[in-house]
Amino acid sequence: MRQTRSEVMELSRSEWLEKGRAIVIRQLSMMDRSRHQLDEAMAKRGVPEDVRCEILDRYTELGLIDDAHFADALVQTRLAGAGTSRRVIAEELRRKGIDADIVEAAVGAIDDAEELGTATRLALKRLERGSGDRASLQQRVYAALARRGFSHDVCSIALRQANELLGSEDSEASWTD
């Protein structure tokens, strides 16, 4: 049942703390969250700012909220699982309220070879399951890589390497035009 405005005003500080803690624990039990995301979740439910700060500071102190760890985990998940580029991962971290220095450190840990390997695996998978005209398949795979945020050079090299791995005659095709 939704609380009325007068009922919300009547909560004591200890009740707000209890409510805020319950929101944070529930959010963290589902998945890792950034400090900013947890703050937004409490704000959305009317938890006063001073109470939110106290809860977030305490949980950060306890190590339950760690934006650097959150960023590193998200980078690994997005790079390995979703096959996403550094640029797209950095944008996602910024949207989740992660500090620019933490974003730079987390995304900076991805080296060029690792990003190229991710793009090549994605291109290989798409080429293997693709069908139709070979030239249009190559264009579709290139476009899929570009939509994932990979640069023109990474898309070209990844597509070339994937074709080489498949032993395709298109491995010599130039995608740098």
PDB file of N, CA and C in Angstrom, residues 31-34 37 66-98 102-103 106-107 110:
ATOM      1  N   MET A  31      21.864  -7.429  -7.848  1.00  0.00           N
ATOM      2  CA  MET A  31      23.082  -7.299  -8.637  1.00  0.00           C
ATOM      3  C   MET A  31      23.920  -6.158  -8.078  1.00  0.00           C
ATOM      4  N   ASP A  32      25.189  -6.106  -8.479  1.00  0.00           N
ATOM      5  CA  ASP A  32      26.033  -4.991  -8.070  1.00  0.00           C
ATOM      6  C   ASP A  32      25.451  -3.695  -8.596  1.00  0.00           C
ATOM      7  N   ARG A  33      25.584  -2.656  -7.826  1.00  0.00           N
ATOM      8  CA  ARG A  33      25.096  -1.332  -8.210  1.00  0.00           C
ATOM      9  C   ARG A  33      26.160  -0.301  -7.841  1.00  0.00           C
ATOM     10  N   SER A  34      26.158   0.786  -8.564  1.00  0.00           N
ATOM     11  CA  SER A  34      27.050   1.892  -8.221  1.00  0.00           C
ATOM     12  C   SER A  34      26.417   2.688  -7.085  1.00  0.00           C
ATOM     13  N   GLN A  37      23.579   4.748  -8.423  1.00  0.00           N
ATOM     14  CA  GLN A  37      22.349   3.996  -8.659  1.00  0.00           C
ATOM     15  C   GLN A  37      21.592   3.751  -7.347  1.00  0.00           C
ATOM     16  N   ASP A  66      31.378  -0.306  -3.727  1.00  0.00           N
ATOM     17  CA  ASP A  66      32.726  -0.018  -4.211  1.00  0.00           C
ATOM     18  C   ASP A  66      32.641   0.247  -5.712  1.00  0.00           C
ATOM     19  N   ASP A  67      32.631   1.518  -6.081  1.00  0.00           N
ATOM     20  CA  ASP A  67      32.471   1.877  -7.489  1.00  0.00           C
ATOM     21  C   ASP A  67      33.620   1.371  -8.358  1.00  0.00           C
ATOM     22  N   ALA A  68      34.829   1.315  -7.826  1.00  0.00           N
ATOM     23  CA  ALA A  68      35.962   0.814  -8.614  1.00  0.00           C
ATOM     24  C   ALA A  68      35.783  -0.674  -8.919  1.00  0.00           C
ATOM     25  N   HIS A  69      35.386  -1.437  -7.926  1.00  0.00           N
ATOM     26  CA  HIS A  69      35.130  -2.862  -8.127  1.00  0.00           C
ATOM     27  C   HIS A  69      33.960  -3.057  -9.095  1.00  0.00           C
ATOM     28  N   PHE A  70      32.906  -2.265  -8.920  1.00  0.00           N
ATOM     29  CA  PHE A  70      31.747  -2.324  -9.796  1.00  0.00           C
ATOM     30  C   PHE A  70      32.167  -2.066 -11.250  1.00  0.00           C
ATOM     31  N   ALA A  71      32.986  -1.034 -11.459  1.00  0.00           N
ATOM     32  CA  ALA A  71      33.432  -0.682 -12.811  1.00  0.00           C
ATOM     33  C   ALA A  71      34.273  -1.801 -13.415  1.00  0.00           C
ATOM     34  N   ASP A  72      35.198  -2.356 -12.647  1.00  0.00           N
ATOM     35  CA  ASP A  72      36.039  -3.448 -13.153  1.00  0.00           C
ATOM     36  C   ASP A  72      35.194  -4.663 -13.535  1.00  0.00           C
ATOM     37  N   ALA A  73      34.233  -4.999 -12.701  1.00  0.00           N
ATOM     38  CA  ALA A  73      33.369  -6.149 -12.990  1.00  0.00           C
ATOM     39  C   ALA A  73      32.523  -5.897 -14.235  1.00  0.00           C
ATOM     40  N   LEU A  74      32.002  -4.689 -14.378  1.00  0.00           N
ATOM     41  CA  LEU A  74      31.189  -4.378 -15.541  1.00  0.00           C
ATOM     42  C   LEU A  74      32.029  -4.430 -16.815  1.00  0.00           C
ATOM     43  N   VAL A  75      33.259  -3.938 -16.742  1.00  0.00           N
ATOM     44  CA  VAL A  75      34.154  -3.986 -17.907  1.00  0.00           C
ATOM     45  C   VAL A  75      34.365  -5.431 -18.345  1.00  0.00           C
ATOM     46  N   GLN A  76      34.672  -6.311 -17.421  1.00  0.00           N
ATOM     47  CA  GLN A  76      34.918  -7.710 -17.765  1.00  0.00           C
ATOM     48  C   GLN A  76      33.664  -8.383 -18.321  1.00  0.00           C
ATOM     49  N   THR A  77      32.526  -8.092 -17.730  1.00  0.00           N
ATOM     50  CA  THR A  77      31.270  -8.674 -18.190  1.00  0.00           C
ATOM     51  C   THR A  77      30.926  -8.208 -19.593  1.00  0.00           C
ATOM     52  N   ARG A  78      31.022  -6.920 -19.821  1.00  0.00           N
ATOM     53  CA  ARG A  78      30.650  -6.370 -21.124  1.00  0.00           C
ATOM     54  C   ARG A  78      31.637  -6.769 -22.212  1.00  0.00           C
ATOM     55  N   LEU A  79      32.904  -6.823 -21.874  1.00  0.00           N
ATOM     56  CA  LEU A  79      33.921  -7.160 -22.869  1.00  0.00           C
ATOM     57  C   LEU A  79      33.821  -8.637 -23.255  1.00  0.00           C
ATOM     58  N   ALA A  80      33.769  -9.502 -22.262  1.00  0.00           N
ATOM     59  CA  ALA A  80      33.754 -10.937 -22.546  1.00  0.00           C
ATOM     60  C   ALA A  80      32.373 -11.434 -22.962  1.00  0.00           C
ATOM     61  N   GLY A  81      31.357 -11.017 -22.244  1.00  0.00           N
ATOM     62  CA  GLY A  81      30.029 -11.556 -22.503  1.00  0.00           C
ATOM     63  C   GLY A  81      29.314 -10.909 -23.665  1.00  0.00           C
ATOM     64  N   ALA A  82      29.203  -9.605 -23.635  1.00  0.00           N
ATOM     65  CA  ALA A  82      28.410  -8.906 -24.640  1.00  0.00           C
ATOM     66  C   ALA A  82      29.227  -8.502 -25.858  1.00  0.00           C
ATOM     67  N   GLY A  83      30.544  -8.545 -25.753  1.00  0.00           N
ATOM     68  CA  GLY A  83      31.380  -8.143 -26.880  1.00  0.00           C
ATOM     69  C   GLY A  83      31.238  -6.665 -27.185  1.00  0.00           C
ATOM     70  N   THR A  84      31.431  -5.846 -26.172  1.00  0.00           N
ATOM     71  CA  THR A  84      31.244  -4.409 -26.296  1.00  0.00           C
ATOM     72  C   THR A  84      32.587  -3.694 -26.300  1.00  0.00           C
ATOM     73  N   SER A  85      32.656  -2.585 -27.009  1.00  0.00           N
ATOM     74  CA  SER A  85      33.903  -1.826 -27.121  1.00  0.00           C
ATOM     75  C   SER A  85      34.175  -0.996 -25.868  1.00  0.00           C
ATOM     76  N   ARG A  86      35.415  -0.522 -25.775  1.00  0.00           N
ATOM     77  CA  ARG A  86      35.810   0.347 -24.661  1.00  0.00           C
ATOM     78  C   ARG A  86      34.935   1.588 -24.586  1.00  0.00           C
ATOM     79  N   ARG A  87      34.700   2.186 -25.750  1.00  0.00           N
ATOM     80  CA  ARG A  87      33.946   3.435 -25.796  1.00  0.00           C
ATOM     81  C   ARG A  87      32.533   3.247 -25.235  1.00  0.00           C
ATOM     82  N   VAL A  88      31.855   2.188 -25.634  1.00  0.00           N
ATOM     83  CA  VAL A  88      30.491   1.924 -25.176  1.00  0.00           C
ATOM     84  C   VAL A  88      30.482   1.581 -23.684  1.00  0.00           C
ATOM     85  N   ILE A  89      31.471   0.833 -23.236  1.00  0.00           N
ATOM     86  CA  ILE A  89      31.567   0.492 -21.812  1.00  0.00           C
ATOM     87  C   ILE A  89      31.765   1.760 -20.988  1.00  0.00           C
ATOM     88  N   ALA A  90      32.634   2.652 -21.446  1.00  0.00           N
ATOM     89  CA  ALA A  90      32.879   3.910 -20.732  1.00  0.00           C
ATOM     90  C   ALA A  90      31.597   4.743 -20.652  1.00  0.00           C
ATOM     91  N   GLU A  91      30.841   4.795 -21.729  1.00  0.00           N
ATOM     92  CA  GLU A  91      29.576   5.535 -21.718  1.00  0.00           C
ATOM     93  C   GLU A  91      28.602   4.929 -20.714  1.00  0.00           C
ATOM     94  N   GLU A  92      28.532   3.609 -20.663  1.00  0.00           N
ATOM     95  CA  GLU A  92      27.633   2.952 -19.720  1.00  0.00           C
ATOM     96  C   GLU A  92      28.029   3.251 -18.276  1.00  0.00           C
ATOM     97  N   LEU A  93      29.327   3.205 -17.998  1.00  0.00           N
ATOM     98  CA  LEU A  93      29.795   3.507 -16.644  1.00  0.00           C
ATOM     99  C   LEU A  93      29.456   4.950 -16.252  1.00  0.00           C
ATOM    100  N   ARG A  94      29.639   5.876 -17.184  1.00  0.00           N
ATOM    101  CA  ARG A  94      29.296   7.271 -16.895  1.00  0.00           C
ATOM    102  C   ARG A  94      27.796   7.424 -16.628  1.00  0.00           C
ATOM    103  N   ARG A  95      26.960   6.719 -17.394  1.00  0.00           N
ATOM    104  CA  ARG A  95      25.508   6.772 -17.164  1.00  0.00           C
ATOM    105  C   ARG A  95      25.142   6.226 -15.785  1.00  0.00           C
ATOM    106  N   LYS A  96      25.927   5.304 -15.287  1.00  0.00           N
ATOM    107  CA  LYS A  96      25.657   4.713 -13.975  1.00  0.00           C
ATOM    108  C   LYS A  96      26.244   5.548 -12.843  1.00  0.00           C
ATOM    109  N   GLY A  97      26.790   6.717 -13.188  1.00  0.00           N
ATOM    110  CA  GLY A  97      27.269   7.652 -12.177  1.00  0.00           C
ATOM    111  C   GLY A  97      28.663   7.381 -11.653  1.00  0.00           C
ATOM    112  N   ILE A  98      29.462   6.628 -12.370  1.00  0.00           N
ATOM    113  CA  ILE A  98      30.818   6.321 -11.928  1.00  0.00           C
ATOM    114  C   ILE A  98      31.718   7.520 -12.219  1.00  0.00           C
ATOM    115  N   ILE A 102      37.645   6.782 -12.192  1.00  0.00           N
ATOM    116  CA  ILE A 102      37.413   5.346 -12.066  1.00  0.00           C
ATOM    117  C   ILE A 102      37.094   4.751 -13.435  1.00  0.00           C
ATOM    118  N   VAL A 103      36.289   5.471 -14.233  1.00  0.00           N
ATOM    119  CA  VAL A 103      35.963   5.009 -15.588  1.00  0.00           C
ATOM    120  C   VAL A 103      37.243   4.877 -16.400  1.00  0.00           C
ATOM    121  N   ALA A 106      39.294   1.834 -15.229  1.00  0.00           N
ATOM    122  CA  ALA A 106      38.684   0.549 -15.565  1.00  0.00           C
ATOM    123  C   ALA A 106      38.773   0.270 -17.057  1.00  0.00           C
ATOM    124  N   VAL A 107      38.451   1.253 -17.868  1.00  0.00           N
ATOM    125  CA  VAL A 107      38.482   1.079 -19.321  1.00  0.00           C
ATOM    126  C   VAL A 107      39.917   1.047 -19.827  1.00  0.00           C
ATOM    127  N   ILE A 110      41.730  -2.291 -20.437  1.00  0.00           N
ATOM    128  CA  ILE A 110      41.497  -3.076 -21.654  1.00  0.00           C
ATOM    129  C   ILE A 110      42.569  -2.697 -22.661  1.00  0.00           C
TER     130      ILE A 110
END
